[in-house]
mmCIF file of C-alpha atoms in Angstrom:
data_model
loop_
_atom_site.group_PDB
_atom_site.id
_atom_site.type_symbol
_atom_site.label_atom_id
_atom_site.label_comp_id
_atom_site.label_asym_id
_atom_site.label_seq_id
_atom_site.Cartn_x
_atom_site.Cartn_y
_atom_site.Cartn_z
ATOM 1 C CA UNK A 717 -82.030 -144.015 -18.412
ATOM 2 C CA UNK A 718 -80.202 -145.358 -15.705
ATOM 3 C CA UNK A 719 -77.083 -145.246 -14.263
ATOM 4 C CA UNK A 720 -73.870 -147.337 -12.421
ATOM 5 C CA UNK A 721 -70.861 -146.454 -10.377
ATOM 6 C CA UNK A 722 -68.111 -148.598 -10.254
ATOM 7 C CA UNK A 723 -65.262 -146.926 -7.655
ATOM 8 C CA UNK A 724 -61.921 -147.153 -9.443
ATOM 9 C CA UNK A 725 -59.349 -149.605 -7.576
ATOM 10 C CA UNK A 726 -57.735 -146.447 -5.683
ATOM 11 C CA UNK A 727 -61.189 -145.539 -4.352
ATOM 12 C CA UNK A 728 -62.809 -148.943 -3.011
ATOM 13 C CA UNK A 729 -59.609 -149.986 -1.804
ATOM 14 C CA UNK A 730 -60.292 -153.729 -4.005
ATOM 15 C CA UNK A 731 -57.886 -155.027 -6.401
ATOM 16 C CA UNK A 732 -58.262 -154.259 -10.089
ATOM 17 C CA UNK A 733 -59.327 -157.332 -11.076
ATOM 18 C CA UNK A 734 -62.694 -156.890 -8.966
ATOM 19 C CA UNK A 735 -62.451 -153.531 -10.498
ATOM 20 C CA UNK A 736 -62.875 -155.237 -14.069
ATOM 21 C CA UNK A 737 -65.556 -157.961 -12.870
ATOM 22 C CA UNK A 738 -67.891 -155.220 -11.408
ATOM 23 C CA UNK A 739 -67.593 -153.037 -14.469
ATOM 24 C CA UNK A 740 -68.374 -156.869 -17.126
ATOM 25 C CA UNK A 741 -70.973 -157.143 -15.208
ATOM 26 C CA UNK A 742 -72.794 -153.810 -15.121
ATOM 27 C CA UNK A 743 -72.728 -154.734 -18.910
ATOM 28 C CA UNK A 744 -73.948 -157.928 -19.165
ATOM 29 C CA UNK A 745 -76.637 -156.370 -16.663
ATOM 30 C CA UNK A 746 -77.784 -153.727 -19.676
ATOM 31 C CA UNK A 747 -77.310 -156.069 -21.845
ATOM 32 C CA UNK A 748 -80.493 -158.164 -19.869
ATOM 33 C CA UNK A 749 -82.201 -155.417 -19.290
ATOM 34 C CA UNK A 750 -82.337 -154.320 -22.918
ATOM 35 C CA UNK A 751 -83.539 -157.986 -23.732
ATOM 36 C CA UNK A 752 -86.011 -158.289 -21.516
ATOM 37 C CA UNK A 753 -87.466 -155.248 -22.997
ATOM 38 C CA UNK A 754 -87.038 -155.960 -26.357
ATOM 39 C CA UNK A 755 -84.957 -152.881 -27.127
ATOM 40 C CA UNK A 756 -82.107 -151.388 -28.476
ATOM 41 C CA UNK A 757 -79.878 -147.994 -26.832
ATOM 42 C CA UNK A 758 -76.491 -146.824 -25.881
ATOM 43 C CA UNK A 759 -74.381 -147.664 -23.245
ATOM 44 C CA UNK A 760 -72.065 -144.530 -22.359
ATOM 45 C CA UNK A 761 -68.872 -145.516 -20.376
ATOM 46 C CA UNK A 762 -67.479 -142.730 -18.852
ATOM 47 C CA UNK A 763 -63.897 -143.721 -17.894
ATOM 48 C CA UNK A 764 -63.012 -147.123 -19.486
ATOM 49 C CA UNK A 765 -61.051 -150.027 -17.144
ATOM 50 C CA UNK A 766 -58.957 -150.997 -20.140
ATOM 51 C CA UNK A 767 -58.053 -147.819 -22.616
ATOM 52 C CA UNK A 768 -59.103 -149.274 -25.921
ATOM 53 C CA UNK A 769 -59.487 -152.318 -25.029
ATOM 54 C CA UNK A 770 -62.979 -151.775 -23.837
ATOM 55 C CA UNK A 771 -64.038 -151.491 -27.432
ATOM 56 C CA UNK A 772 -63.498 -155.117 -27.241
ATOM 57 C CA UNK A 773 -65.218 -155.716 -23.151
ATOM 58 C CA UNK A 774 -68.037 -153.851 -25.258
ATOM 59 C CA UNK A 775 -68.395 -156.172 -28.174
ATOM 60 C CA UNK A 776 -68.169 -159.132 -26.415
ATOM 61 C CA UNK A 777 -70.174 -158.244 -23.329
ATOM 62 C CA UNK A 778 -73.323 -156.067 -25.021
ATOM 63 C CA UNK A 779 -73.919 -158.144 -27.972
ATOM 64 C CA UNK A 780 -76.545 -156.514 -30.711
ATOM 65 C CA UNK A 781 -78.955 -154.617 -28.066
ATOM 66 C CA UNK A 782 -76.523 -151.967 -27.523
ATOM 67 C CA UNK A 783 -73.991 -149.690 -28.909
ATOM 68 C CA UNK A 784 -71.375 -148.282 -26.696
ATOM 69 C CA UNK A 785 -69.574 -144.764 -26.452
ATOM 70 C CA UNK A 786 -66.501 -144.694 -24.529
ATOM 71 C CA UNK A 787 -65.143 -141.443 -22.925
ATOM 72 C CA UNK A 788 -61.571 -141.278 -23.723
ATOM 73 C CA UNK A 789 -59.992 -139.155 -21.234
ATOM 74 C CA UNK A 790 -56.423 -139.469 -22.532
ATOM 75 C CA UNK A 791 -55.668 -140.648 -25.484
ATOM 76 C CA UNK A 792 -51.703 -140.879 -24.239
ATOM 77 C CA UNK A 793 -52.336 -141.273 -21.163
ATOM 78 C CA UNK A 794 -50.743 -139.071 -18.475
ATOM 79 C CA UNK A 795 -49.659 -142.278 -15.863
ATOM 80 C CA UNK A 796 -48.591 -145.981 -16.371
ATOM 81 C CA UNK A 797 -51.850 -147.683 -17.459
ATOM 82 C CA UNK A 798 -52.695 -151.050 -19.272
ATOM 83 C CA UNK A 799 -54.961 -150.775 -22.717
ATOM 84 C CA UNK A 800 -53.554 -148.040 -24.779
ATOM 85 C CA UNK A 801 -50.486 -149.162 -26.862
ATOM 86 C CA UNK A 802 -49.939 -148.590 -30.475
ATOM 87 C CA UNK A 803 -50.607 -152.177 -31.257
ATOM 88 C CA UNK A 804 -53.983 -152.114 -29.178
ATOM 89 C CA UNK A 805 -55.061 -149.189 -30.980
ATOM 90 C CA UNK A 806 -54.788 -151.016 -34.422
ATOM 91 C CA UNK A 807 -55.895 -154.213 -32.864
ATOM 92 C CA UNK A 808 -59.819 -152.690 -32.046
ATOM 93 C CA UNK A 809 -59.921 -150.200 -34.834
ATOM 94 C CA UNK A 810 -62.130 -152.222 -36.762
ATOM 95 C CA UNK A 811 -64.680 -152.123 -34.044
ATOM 96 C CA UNK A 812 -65.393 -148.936 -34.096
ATOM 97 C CA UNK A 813 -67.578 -149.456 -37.127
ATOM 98 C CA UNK A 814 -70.403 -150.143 -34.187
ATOM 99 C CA UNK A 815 -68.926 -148.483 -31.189
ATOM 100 C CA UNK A 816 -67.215 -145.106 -30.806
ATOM 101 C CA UNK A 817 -65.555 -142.774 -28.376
ATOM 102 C CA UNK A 818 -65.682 -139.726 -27.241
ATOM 103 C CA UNK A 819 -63.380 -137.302 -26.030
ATOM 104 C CA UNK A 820 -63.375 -133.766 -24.400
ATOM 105 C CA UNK A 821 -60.623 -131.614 -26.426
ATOM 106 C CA UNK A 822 -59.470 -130.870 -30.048
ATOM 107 C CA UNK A 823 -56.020 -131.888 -28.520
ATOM 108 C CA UNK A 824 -57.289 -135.330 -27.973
ATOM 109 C CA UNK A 825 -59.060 -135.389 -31.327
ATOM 110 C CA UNK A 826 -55.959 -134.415 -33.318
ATOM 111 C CA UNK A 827 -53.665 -136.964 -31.314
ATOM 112 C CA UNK A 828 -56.597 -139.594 -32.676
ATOM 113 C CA UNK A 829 -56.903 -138.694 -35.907
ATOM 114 C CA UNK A 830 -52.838 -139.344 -36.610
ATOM 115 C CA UNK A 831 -53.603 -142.974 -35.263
ATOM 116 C CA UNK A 832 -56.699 -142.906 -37.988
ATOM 117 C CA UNK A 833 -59.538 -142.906 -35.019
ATOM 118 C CA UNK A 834 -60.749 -139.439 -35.703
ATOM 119 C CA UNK A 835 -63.724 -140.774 -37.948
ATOM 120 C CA UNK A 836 -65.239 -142.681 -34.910
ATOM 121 C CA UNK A 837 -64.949 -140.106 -32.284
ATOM 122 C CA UNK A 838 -66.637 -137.337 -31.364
ATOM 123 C CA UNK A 839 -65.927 -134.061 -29.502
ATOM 124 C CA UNK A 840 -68.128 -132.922 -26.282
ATOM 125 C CA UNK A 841 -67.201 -130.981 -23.564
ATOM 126 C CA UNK A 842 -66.973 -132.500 -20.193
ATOM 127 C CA UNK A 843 -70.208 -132.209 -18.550
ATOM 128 C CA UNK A 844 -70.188 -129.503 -15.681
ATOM 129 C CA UNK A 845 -72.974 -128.716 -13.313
ATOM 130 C CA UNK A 846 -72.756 -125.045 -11.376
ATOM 131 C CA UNK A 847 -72.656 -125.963 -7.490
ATOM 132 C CA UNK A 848 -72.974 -123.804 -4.303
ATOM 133 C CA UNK A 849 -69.916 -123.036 -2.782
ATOM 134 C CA UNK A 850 -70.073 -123.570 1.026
ATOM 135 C CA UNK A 851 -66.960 -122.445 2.028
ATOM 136 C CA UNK A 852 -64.282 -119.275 0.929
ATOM 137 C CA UNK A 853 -60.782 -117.882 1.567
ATOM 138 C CA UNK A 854 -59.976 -116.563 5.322
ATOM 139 C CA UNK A 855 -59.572 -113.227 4.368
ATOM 140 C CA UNK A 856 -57.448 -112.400 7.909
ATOM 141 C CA UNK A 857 -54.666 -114.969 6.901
ATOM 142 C CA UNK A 858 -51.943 -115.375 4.302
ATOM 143 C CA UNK A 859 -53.631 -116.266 0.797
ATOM 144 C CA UNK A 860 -53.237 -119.733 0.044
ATOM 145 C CA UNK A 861 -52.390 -121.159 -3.269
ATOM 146 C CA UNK A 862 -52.771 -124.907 -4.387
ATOM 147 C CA UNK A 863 -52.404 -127.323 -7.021
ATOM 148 C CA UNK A 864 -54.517 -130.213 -6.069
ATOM 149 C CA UNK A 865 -54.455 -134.028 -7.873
ATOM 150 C CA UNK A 866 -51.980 -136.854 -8.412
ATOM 151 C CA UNK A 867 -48.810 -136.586 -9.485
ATOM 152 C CA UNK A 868 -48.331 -137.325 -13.278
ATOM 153 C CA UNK A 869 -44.820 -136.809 -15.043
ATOM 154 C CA UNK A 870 -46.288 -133.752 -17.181
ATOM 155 C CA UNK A 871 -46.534 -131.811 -14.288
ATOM 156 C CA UNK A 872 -44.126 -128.483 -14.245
ATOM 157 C CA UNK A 873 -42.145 -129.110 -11.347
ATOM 158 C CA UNK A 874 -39.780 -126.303 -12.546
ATOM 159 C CA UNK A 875 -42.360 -123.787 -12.703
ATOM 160 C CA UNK A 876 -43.851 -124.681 -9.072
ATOM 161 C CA UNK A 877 -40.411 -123.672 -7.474
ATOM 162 C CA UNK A 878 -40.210 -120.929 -9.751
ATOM 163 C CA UNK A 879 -43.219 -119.359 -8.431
ATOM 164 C CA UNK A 880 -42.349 -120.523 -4.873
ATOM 165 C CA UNK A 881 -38.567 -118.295 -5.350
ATOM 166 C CA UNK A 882 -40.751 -115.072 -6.362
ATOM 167 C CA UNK A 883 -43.686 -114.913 -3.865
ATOM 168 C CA UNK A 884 -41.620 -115.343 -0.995
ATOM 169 C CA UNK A 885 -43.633 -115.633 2.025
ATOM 170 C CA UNK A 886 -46.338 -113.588 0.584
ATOM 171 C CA UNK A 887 -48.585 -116.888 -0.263
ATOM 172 C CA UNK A 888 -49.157 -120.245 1.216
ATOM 173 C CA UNK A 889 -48.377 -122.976 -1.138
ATOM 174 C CA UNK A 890 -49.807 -126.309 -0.957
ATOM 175 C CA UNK A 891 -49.985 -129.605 -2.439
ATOM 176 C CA UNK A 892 -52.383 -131.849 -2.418
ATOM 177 C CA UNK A 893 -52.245 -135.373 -4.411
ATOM 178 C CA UNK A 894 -50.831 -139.006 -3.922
ATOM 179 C CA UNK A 895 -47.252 -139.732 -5.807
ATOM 180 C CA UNK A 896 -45.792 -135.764 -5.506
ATOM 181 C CA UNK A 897 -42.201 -135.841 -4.702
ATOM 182 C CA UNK A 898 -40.927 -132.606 -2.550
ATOM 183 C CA UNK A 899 -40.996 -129.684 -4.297
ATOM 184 C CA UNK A 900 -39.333 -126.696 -2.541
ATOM 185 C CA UNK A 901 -41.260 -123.875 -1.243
ATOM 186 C CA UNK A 902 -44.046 -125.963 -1.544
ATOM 187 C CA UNK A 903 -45.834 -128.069 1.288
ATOM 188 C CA UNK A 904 -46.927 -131.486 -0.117
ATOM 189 C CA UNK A 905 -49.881 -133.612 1.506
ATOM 190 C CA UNK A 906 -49.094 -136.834 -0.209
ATOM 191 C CA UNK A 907 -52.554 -138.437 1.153
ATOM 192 C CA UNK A 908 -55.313 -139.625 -1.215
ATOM 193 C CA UNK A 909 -57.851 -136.252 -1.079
ATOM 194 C CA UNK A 910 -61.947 -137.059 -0.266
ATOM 195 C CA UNK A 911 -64.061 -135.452 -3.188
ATOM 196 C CA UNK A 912 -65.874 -133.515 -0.175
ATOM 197 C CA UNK A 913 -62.558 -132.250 0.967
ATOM 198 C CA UNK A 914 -61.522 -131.588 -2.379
ATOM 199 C CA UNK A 915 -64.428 -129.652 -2.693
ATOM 200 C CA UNK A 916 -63.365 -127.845 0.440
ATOM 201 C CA UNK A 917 -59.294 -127.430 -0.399
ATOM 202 C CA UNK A 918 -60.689 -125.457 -3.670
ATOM 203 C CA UNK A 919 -62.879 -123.065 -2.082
ATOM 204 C CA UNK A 920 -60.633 -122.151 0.825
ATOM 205 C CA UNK A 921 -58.197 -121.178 -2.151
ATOM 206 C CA UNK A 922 -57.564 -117.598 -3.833
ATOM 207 C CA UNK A 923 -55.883 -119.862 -6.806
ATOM 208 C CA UNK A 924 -56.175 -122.876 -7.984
ATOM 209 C CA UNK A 925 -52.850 -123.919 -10.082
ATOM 210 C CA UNK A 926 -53.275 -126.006 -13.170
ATOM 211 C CA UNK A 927 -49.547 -126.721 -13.589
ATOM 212 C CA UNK A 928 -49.300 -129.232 -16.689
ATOM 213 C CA UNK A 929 -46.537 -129.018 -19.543
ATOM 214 C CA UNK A 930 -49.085 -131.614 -21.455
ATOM 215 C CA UNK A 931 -52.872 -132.416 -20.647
ATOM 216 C CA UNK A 932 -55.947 -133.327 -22.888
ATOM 217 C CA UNK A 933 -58.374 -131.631 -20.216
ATOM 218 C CA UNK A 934 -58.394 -130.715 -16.127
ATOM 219 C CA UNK A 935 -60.859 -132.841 -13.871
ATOM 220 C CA UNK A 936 -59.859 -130.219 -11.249
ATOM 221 C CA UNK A 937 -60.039 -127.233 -13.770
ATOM 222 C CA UNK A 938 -63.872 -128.340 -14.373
ATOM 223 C CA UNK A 939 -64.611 -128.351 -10.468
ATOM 224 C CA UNK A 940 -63.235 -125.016 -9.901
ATOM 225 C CA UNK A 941 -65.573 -124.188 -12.664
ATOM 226 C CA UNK A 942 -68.349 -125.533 -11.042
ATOM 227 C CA UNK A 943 -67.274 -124.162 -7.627
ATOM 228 C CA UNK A 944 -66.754 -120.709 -9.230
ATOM 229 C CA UNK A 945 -62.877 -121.053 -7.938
ATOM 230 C CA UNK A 946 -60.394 -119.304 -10.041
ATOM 231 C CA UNK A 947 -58.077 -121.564 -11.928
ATOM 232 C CA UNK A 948 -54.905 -120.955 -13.811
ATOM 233 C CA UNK A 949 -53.058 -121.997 -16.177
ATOM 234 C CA UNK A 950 -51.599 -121.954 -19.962
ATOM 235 C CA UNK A 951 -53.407 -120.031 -22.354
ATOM 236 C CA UNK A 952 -52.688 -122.594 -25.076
ATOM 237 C CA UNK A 953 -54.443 -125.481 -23.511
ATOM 238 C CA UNK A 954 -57.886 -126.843 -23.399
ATOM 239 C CA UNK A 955 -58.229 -124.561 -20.453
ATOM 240 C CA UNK A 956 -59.032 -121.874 -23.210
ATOM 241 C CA UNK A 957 -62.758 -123.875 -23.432
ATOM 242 C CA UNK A 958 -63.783 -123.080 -19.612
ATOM 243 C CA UNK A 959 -62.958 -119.895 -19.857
ATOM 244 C CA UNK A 960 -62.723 -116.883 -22.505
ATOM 245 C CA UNK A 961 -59.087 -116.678 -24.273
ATOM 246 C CA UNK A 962 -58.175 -113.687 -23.042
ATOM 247 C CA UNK A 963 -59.374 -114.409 -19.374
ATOM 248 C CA UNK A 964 -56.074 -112.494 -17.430
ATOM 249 C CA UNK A 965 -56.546 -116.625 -15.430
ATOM 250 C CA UNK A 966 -54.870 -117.883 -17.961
ATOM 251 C CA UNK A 967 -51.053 -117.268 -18.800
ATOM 252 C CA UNK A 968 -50.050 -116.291 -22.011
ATOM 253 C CA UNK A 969 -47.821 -119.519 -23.810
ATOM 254 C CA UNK A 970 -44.586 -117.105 -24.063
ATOM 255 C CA UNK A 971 -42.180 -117.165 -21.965
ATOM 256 C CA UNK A 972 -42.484 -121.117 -21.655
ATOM 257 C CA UNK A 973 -39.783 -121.412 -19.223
ATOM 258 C CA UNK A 974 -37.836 -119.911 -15.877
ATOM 259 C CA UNK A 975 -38.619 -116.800 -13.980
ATOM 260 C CA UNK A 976 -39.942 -115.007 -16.472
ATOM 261 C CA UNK A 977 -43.267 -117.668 -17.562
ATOM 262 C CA UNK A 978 -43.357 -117.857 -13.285
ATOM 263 C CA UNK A 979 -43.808 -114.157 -12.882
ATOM 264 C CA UNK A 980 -46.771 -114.553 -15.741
ATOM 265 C CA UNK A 981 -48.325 -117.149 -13.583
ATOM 266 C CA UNK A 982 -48.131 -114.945 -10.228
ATOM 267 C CA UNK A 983 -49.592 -112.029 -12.056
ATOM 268 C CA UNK A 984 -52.549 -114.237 -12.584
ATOM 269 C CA UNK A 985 -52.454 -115.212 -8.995
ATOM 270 C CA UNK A 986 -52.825 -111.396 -8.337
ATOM 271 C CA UNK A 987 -55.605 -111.306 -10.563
ATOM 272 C CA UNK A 988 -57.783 -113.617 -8.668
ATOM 273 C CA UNK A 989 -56.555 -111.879 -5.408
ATOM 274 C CA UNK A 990 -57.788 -108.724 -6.307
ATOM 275 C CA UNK A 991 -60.671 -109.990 -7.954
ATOM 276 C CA UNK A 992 -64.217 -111.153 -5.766
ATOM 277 C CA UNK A 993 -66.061 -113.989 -6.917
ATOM 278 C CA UNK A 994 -68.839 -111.999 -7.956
ATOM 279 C CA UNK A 995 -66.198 -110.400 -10.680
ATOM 280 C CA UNK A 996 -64.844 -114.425 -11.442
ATOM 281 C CA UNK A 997 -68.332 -116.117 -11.587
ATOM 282 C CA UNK A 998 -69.677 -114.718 -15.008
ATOM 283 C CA UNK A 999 -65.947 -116.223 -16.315
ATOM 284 C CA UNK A 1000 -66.660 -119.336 -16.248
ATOM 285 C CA UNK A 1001 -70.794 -119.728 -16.246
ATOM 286 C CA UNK A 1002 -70.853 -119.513 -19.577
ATOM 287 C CA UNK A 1003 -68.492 -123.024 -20.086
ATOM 288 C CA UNK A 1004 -71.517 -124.718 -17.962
ATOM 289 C CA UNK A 1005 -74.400 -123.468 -19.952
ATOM 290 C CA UNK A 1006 -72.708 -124.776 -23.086
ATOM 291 C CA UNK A 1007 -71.561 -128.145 -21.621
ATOM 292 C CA UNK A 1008 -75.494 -128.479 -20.569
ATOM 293 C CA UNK A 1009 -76.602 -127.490 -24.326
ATOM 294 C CA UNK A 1010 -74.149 -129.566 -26.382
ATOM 295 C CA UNK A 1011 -75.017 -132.393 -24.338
ATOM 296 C CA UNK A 1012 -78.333 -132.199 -24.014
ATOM 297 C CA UNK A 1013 -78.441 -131.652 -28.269
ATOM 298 C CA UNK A 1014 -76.100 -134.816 -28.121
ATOM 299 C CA UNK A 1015 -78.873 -136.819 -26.015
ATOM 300 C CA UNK A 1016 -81.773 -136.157 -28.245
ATOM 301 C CA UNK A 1017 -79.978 -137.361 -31.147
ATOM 302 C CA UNK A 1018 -78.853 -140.255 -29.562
ATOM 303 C CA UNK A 1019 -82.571 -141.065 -28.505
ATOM 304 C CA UNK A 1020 -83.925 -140.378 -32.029
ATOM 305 C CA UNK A 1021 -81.681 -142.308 -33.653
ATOM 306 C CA UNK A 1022 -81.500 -145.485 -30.646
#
């Protein structure tokens, strides 16, 4: 097995097009390498360049050596992006007799299966790995409270001032993500975020908010997970796989809107203020262990079958 990195555009600071090369050519270079050994496998693409397009990058670059599963983050997606229009999607479909995709959510497999792609896709949770958490909350100083990521149109900017109007200056409230307009009571860092101070904005946090009207799946939700940071959000989202249902992290789907859903979410935030991480921990451990078992069940099919 082995594996390549290709920084997206907004990471390497290169245009998209290099963006596109680099990825072709990782291809074409397991495409040799299976030659050369006279061997078949799987090519796993993590995040594709091009939606569903990269069925197509994947049948012209990777020949007969290879199948390819894609990892379809967002069927619809959540910002501009090139790749994923209705007439794209019926364009490639008939590809999919050799490669398929893969997504992390019943959400995103229902949205599939009304565009008739359910058949060629499978479910898996996104792979999480436990890490040790370096850093915590200053336990002298106002709790802090932060949503973290880029700004996407789904985001509940109603329900961030909302929350801001009913803890007062109880909390700190931060923001932390390129493309976030001002939101009041609410102090915005519009600056693109490191992953190792990422990694350090969650820990220093009581709460991490996961503030989405619609969403397939949380990147951020997962670290927390990993971190052993308390997350919340709606109870009626894919947030329900991380932790148990009834977790008192996540907020109940009634009241949807004004005060009243905001009060819901800062009763959670008082539930991870009053709670210690050795309390939190056991919540989420259990979405890791399963991640590492589906996968790793996933894997040895894969190699049987290769």
């Amino acid at each position: 097995m082995s594996l390549r990195e290709i920084d997206e555009p907004s990471v390497a600071g290169s245009p998209r097009v290099l963006w596109i090369l680099r990825y072709v050519g990782a291809l074409l270079a397991a495409r040799r390498s299976f030659a050369r050994e006279s061997r078949t496998g799987i090519v796993l693409v993590t995040w594709p360049v091009l939606g569903y397009l990269d069925l197509a990058i994947l049948r012209l670059t990777l020949g007969r050596r290879a199948t390819g599963r894609i990892v379809l983050h967002d069927p619809t997606p959540l910002v501009s992006a090139v790749g994923y229009s209705p007439v794209v999607r019926r364009a490639v479909t008939p590809l999919l007799r050799r490669h398929r995709m893969i997504v992390h959510s019943s959400a995103a497999h229902a949205e599939l299966d009304a565009g008739s792609l359910a058949t060629a896709t499978e479910i898996l949770p996104h792979p999480l790995c436990e890490r040790p958490r370096t850093s915590w909350p200053c336990v002298d100083s106002r709790p802090v409270v932060r949503v973290l990521g880029q700004y996407k149109a789904d985001r509940d900017l109603e329900l961030l001032a909302e929350i801001a109007d009913l803890v007062g200056d109880r909390m700190t409230l931060e923001i932390h993500g390129r493309g976030w307009p001002e939101v009041p009571g609410w102090l915005v860092d519009r600056r693109f975020v490191s992953e190792a101070e990422l990694d350090s904005l969650m820990s220093t946090s009581v709460a991490v908010l996961i503030p989405y009207r619609r969403f397939y799946q949380s990147g951020i939700a997962n670290r927390c997970v990993e971190l052993g940071v308390p997350f919340i959000g709606p109870r009626d989202s894919t947030l329900a796989d991380l932790v148990p249902s009834e977790s008192p992290l996540l907020v109940p789907a009634t009241p949807r809107r004004g005060a009243a859903a905001a009060r819901l979410w800062v009763e959670a935030v008082g539930v991870a203020c009053s709670s210690d991480a050795a309390e939190l921990r056991p919540l989420t451990q259990g979405a890791v262990r399963r991640s590492h078992r589906v996968w790793a069940d996933w894997l040895t099919r894969q190699v049987a079958t290769a």
